[in-house]
Coordinates of C-alpha atoms and ligand atoms in Angstrom, one line a residue:
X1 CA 13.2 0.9 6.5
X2 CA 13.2 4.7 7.5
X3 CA 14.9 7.0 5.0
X4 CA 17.9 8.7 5.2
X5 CA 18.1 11.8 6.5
X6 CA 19.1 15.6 4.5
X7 CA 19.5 18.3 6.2
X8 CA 20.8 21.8 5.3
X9 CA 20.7 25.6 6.0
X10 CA 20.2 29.2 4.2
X11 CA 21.3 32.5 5.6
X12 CA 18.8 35.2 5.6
X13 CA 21.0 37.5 3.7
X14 CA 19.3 39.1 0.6
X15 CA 16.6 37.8 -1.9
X16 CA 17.9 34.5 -3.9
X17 CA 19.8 35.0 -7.0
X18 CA 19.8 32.4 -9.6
X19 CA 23.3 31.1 -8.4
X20 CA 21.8 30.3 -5.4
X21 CA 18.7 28.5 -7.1
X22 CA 20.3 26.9 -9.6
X23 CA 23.2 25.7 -6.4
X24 CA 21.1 25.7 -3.5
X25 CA 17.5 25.1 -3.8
X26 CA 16.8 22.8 -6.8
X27 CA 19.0 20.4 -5.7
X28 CA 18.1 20.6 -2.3
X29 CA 14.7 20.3 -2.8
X30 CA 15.2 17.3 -5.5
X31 CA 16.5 15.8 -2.3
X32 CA 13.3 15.6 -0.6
X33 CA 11.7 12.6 -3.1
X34 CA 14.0 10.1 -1.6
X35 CA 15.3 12.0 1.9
X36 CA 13.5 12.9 4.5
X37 CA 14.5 16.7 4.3
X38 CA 15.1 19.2 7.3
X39 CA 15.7 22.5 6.0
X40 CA 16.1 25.8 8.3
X41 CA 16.9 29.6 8.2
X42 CA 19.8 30.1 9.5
X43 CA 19.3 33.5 11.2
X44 CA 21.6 32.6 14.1
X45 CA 24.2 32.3 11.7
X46 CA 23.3 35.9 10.2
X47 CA 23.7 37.3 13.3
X48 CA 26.7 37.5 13.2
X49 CA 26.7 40.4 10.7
X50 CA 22.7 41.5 10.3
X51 CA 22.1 43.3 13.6
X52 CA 19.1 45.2 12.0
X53 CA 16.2 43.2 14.0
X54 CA 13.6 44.7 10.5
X55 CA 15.8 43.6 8.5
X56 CA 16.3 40.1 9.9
X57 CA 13.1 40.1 10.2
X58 CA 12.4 40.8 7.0
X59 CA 15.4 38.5 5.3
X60 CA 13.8 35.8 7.0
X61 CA 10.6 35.8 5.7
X62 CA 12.4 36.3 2.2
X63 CA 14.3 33.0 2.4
X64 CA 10.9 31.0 3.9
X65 CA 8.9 32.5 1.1
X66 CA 11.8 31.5 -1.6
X67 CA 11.9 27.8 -0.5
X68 CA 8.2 27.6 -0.6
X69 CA 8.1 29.0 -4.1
X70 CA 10.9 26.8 -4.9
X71 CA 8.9 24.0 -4.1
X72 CA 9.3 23.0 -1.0
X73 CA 5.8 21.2 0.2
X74 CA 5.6 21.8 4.0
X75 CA 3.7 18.6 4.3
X76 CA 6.6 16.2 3.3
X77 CA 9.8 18.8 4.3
X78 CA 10.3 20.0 7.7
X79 CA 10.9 24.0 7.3
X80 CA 11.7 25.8 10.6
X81 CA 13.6 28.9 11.8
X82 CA 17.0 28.1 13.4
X83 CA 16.2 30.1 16.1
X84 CA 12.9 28.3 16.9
X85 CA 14.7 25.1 18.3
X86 CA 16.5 25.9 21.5
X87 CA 17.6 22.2 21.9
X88 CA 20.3 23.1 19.1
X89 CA 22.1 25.6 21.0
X90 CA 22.4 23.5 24.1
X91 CA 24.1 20.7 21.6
X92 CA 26.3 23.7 20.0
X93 CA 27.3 24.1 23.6
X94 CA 28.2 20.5 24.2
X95 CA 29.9 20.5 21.5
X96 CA 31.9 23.2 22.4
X97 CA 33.5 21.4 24.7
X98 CA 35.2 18.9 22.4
X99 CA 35.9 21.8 19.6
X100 CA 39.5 22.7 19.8
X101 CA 40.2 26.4 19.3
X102 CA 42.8 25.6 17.2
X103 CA 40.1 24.1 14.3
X104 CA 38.3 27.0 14.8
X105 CA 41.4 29.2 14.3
X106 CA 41.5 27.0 10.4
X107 CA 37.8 27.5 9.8
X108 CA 38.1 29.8 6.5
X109 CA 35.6 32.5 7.0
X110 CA 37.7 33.5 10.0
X111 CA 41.3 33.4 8.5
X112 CA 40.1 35.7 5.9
X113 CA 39.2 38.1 7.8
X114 CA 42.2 38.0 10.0
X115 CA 44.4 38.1 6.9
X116 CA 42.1 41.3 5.7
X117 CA 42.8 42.9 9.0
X118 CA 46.8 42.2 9.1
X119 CA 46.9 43.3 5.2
X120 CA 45.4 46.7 6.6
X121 CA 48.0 46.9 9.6
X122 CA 44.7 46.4 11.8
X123 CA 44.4 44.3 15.1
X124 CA 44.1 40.7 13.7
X125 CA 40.5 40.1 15.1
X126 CA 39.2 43.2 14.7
X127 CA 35.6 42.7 14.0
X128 CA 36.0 39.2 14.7
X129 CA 33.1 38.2 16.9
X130 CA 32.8 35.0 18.7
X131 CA 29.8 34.1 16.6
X132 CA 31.9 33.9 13.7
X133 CA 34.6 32.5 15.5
X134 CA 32.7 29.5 16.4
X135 CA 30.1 29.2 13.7
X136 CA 30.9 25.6 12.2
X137 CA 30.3 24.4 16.0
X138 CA 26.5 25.8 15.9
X139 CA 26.6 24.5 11.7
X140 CA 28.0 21.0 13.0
X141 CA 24.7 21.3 16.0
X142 CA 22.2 22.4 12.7
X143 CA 23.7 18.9 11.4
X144 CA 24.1 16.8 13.9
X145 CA 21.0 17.4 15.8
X146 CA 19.1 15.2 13.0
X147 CA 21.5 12.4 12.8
X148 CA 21.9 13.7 8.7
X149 CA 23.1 11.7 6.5
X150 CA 24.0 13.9 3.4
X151 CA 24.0 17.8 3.4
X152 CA 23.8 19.6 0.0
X153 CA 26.0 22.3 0.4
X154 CA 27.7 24.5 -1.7
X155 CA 31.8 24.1 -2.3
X156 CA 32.6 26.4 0.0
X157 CA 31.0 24.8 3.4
X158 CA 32.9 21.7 2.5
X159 CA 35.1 22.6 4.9
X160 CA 32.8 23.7 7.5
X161 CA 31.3 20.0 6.8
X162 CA 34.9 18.5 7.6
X163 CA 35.0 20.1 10.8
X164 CA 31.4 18.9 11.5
X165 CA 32.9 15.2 11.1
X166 CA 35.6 15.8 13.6
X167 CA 33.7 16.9 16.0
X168 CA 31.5 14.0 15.7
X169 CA 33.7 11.4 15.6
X170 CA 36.2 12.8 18.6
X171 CA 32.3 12.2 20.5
X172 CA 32.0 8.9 19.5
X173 CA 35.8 7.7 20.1
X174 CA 35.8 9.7 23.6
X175 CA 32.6 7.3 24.6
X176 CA 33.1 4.5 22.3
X177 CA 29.5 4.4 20.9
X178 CA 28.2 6.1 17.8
X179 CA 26.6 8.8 19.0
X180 CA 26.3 11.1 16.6
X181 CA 25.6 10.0 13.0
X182 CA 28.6 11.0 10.4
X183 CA 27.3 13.0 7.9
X184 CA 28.6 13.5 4.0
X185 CA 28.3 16.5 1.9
X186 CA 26.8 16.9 -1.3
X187 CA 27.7 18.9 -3.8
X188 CA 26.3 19.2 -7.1
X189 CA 28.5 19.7 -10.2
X190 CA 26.6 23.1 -11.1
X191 CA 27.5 23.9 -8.0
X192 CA 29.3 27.7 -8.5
X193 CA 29.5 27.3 -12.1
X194 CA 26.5 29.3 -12.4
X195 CA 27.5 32.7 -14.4
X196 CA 26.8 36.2 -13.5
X197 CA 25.7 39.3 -15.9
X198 CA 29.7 39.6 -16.8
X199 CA 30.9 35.5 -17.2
X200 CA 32.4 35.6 -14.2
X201 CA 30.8 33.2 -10.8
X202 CA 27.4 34.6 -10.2
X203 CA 28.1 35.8 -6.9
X204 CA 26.8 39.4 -4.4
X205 CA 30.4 40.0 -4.5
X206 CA 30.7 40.9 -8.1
X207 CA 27.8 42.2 -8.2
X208 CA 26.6 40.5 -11.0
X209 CA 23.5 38.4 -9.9
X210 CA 19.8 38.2 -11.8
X211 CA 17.7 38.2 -8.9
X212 CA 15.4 35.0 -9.3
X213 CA 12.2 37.2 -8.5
X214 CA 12.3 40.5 -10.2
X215 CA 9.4 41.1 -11.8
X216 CA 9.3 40.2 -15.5
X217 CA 9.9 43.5 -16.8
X218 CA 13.6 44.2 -14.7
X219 CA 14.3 40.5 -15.6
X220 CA 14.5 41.2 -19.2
X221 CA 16.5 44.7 -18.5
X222 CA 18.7 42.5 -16.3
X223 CA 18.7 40.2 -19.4
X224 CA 19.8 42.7 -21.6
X225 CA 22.9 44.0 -19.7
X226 CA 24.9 40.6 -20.0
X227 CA 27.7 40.8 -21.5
X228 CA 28.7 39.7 -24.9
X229 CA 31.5 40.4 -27.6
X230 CA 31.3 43.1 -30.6
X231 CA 30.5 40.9 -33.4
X232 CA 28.1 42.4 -35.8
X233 CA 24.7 41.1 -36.3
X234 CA 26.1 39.2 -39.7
X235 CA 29.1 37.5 -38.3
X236 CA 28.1 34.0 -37.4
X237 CA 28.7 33.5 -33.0
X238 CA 30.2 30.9 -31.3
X239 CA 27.7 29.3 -28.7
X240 CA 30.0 27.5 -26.8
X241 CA 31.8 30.8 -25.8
X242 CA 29.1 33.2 -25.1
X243 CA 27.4 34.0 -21.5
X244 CA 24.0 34.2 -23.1
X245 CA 24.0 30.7 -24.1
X246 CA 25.3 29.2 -21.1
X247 CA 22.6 30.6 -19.1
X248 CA 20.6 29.4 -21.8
X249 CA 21.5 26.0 -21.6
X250 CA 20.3 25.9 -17.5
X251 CA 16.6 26.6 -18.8
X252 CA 15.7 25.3 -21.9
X253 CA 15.4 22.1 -23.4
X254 CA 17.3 20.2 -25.7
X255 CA 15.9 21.1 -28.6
X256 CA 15.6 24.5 -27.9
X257 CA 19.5 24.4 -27.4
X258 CA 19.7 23.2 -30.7
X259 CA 17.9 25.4 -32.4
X260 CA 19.6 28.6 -31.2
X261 CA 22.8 26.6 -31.5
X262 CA 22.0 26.3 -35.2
X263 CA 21.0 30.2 -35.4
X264 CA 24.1 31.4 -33.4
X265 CA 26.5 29.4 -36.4
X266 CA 24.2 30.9 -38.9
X267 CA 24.8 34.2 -38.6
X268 CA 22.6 37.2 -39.0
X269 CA 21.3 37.0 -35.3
X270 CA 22.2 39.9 -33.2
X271 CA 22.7 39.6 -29.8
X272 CA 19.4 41.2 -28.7
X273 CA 18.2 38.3 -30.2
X274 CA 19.7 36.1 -28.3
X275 CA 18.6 37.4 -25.4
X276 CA 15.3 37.9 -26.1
X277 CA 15.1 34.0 -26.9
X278 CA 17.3 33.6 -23.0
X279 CA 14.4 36.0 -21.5
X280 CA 12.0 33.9 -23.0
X281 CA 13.2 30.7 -21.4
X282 CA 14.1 32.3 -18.2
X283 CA 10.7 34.0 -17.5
X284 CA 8.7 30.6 -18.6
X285 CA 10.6 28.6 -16.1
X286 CA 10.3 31.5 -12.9
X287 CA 6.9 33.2 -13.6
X288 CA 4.9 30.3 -11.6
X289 CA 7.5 30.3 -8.7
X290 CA 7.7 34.4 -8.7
X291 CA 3.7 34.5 -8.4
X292 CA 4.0 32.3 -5.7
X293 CA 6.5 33.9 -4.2
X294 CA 4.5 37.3 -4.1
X295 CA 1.5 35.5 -3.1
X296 CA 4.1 34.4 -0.4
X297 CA 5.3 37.6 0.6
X298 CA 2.3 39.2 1.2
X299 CA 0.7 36.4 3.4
X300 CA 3.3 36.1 6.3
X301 CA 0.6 34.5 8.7
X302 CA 0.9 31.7 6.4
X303 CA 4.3 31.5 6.3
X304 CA 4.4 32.3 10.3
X305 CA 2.3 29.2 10.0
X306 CA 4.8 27.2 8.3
X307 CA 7.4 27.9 10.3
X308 CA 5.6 27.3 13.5
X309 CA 4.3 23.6 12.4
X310 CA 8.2 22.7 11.1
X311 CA 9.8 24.1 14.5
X312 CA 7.1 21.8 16.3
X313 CA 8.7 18.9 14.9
X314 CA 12.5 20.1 14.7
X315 CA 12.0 20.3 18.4
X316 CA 10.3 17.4 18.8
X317 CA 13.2 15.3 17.2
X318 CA 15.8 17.4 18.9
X319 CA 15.0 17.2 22.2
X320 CA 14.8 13.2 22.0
X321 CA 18.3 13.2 20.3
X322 CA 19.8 15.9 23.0
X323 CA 17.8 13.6 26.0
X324 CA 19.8 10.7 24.6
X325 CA 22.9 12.4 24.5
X326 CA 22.8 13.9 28.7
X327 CA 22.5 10.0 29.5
X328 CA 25.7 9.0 27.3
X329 CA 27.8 12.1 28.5
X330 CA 26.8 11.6 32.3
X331 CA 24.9 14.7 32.8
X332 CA 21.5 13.1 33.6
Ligands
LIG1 N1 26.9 28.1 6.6 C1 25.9 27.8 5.5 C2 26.1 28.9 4.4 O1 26.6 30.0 4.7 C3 24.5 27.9 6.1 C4 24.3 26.8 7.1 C5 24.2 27.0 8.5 C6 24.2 25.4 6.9 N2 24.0 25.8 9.1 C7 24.1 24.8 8.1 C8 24.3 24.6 5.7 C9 23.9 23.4 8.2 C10 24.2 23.3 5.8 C11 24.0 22.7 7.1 O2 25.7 28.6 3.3

């Protein structure tokens, strides 16, 4: 029996942080020892606000380089550019045509930015471009182009992933046949829950994201800024309430927890301490993906190469699925 089928996207928007490893790639890529994985670059998707072409270009190669350093063998995952496959813009457009506008006009990304622009007395879709209007038609095309089964996804493209099933399903009802494959999403529990420098989500917005590949000196700055309580270097610390154990916890092992567990109740451990020990962990776990990742980064005909060979096969699976799909709708 074939294996099922995950699929999901990245946009090329700024080097990984580790929210998005810890939410994004690890679980993805765990994916790929019982799925038969599609991942992309979802630069059509960044479109919509990069409009740089150096710094698209450059983005892109940053997210292709991250997955690969995350792990992602080339040989067993298919890793392609989004805009490499031209087959999945002809399905965004047929799906277009069974999109209402009005589950666009719901689609989140959207109404906050109309809200933004009423709260500021502006024109309701100003900066609103038709990109971002329709972008969970071209997300449901990423999807259903593969006939996916699960899509690890973070919370918020849950909603995108419910439209995605809509859209299939109105297909399949309108011709009676199953068509397109209903996908499910994924969502691991860590999912969001990964901290930032202040305790708050680890997130661009709050500006409080450790970058998964600084080099090991910034790390440990970046390390050293998180923010803790006053408590003097005698009081004994409470683990279970402290930002430097919680990142803690996501790299070291059990026994390491319970050893600096043991330490914090102790007392006499300042908090440079602690960090040093979190540094520690942290910099054992990312120095072999951050070499390869600057290996990476400075051998884009490799990664050129990559993306060529997974494109190849995208569009070798997409173009069967879309030639199926002009028979059943009545256009060939
Ligand atoms: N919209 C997703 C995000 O911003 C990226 C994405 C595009 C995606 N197409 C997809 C994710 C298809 C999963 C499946 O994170």
């Amino acid at each position: 029996m074939s294996k099922k089928i995950a699929c999901t996207g990245i946009k090329p928007t700024g080097a990984p942080h580790l929210g998005n490893y810890f939410g994004m790639y690890k679980p993805a890529l765990e994916l790929a020892k019982e799925f038969d994985t599609r991942y992309f670059i979802a630069d059509y998707h960044a479109l919509n606000s990069i409009k740089d072409a150096k710094r698209m270009k450059e983005l892109s190669y940053e997210v292709a380089a991250s997955w690969l350093a995350c792990g992602l063998d080339p040989d067993k995952s298919i890793l392609y550019k989004q805009s490499a496959v031209p087959y999945t813009f002809e399905l965004n457009n047929l799906l277009m045509a069974f999109t209402s506008k009005g589950l666009m006009n719901r689609a989140h990304a959207y109404k906050a930015m109309v809200q933004a622009n009423l709260e500021n007395s502006k024109d309701p879709d100003d900066g609103v471009n038709m990109g971002l209007f329709t972008y969970p038609i071209l997300m449901a095309a990423d999807i259903l182009q593969f006939d996916s089964n699960v899509v690890p996804v973070g919370k918020d493209q849950i909603q995108h992933l419910e439209m995605t099933i809509d859209i299939a399903q109105s297909i399949n009802y309108n011709y009676q046949d199953e068509l397109l494959t209903i996908p499910e999403p994924i969502t691991k529990k860590e999912t969001g829950l990964i901290i930032g420098l202040d305790g708050r989500k680890m997130s661009k917005s709050y500006n409080n994201t450790i970058p998964l590949f600084l080099p090991k000196k910034k790390l440990r700055k970046m390390v050293m800024k998180i923010i803790t309580n006053s408590q003097t270097i005698e009081e004994p610390k409470d683990p279970d309430n402290c930002n430097v154990f919680t990142l803690y916890k996501l790299f070291a092992t059990a026994e390491q927890q319970a050893n600096l567990r043991e330490r914090y109740l102790a007392g006499n451990m300042g908090w440079g301490h602690a960090k040093q020990e979190l540094f520690e962990v942290m910099d054992t776990h990312i120095a072999p993906m951050r070499e390869k990742y600057d290996d990476l980064i400075n051998n884009k005909d490799y990664i050129d190469k990559v993306l060529n060979e997974g494109a190849l096969k995208a569009n070798e699976i997409v173009s069967a699925k879309l030639e199926k799909l002009r028979i059943a709708l009545g256009l060939k």
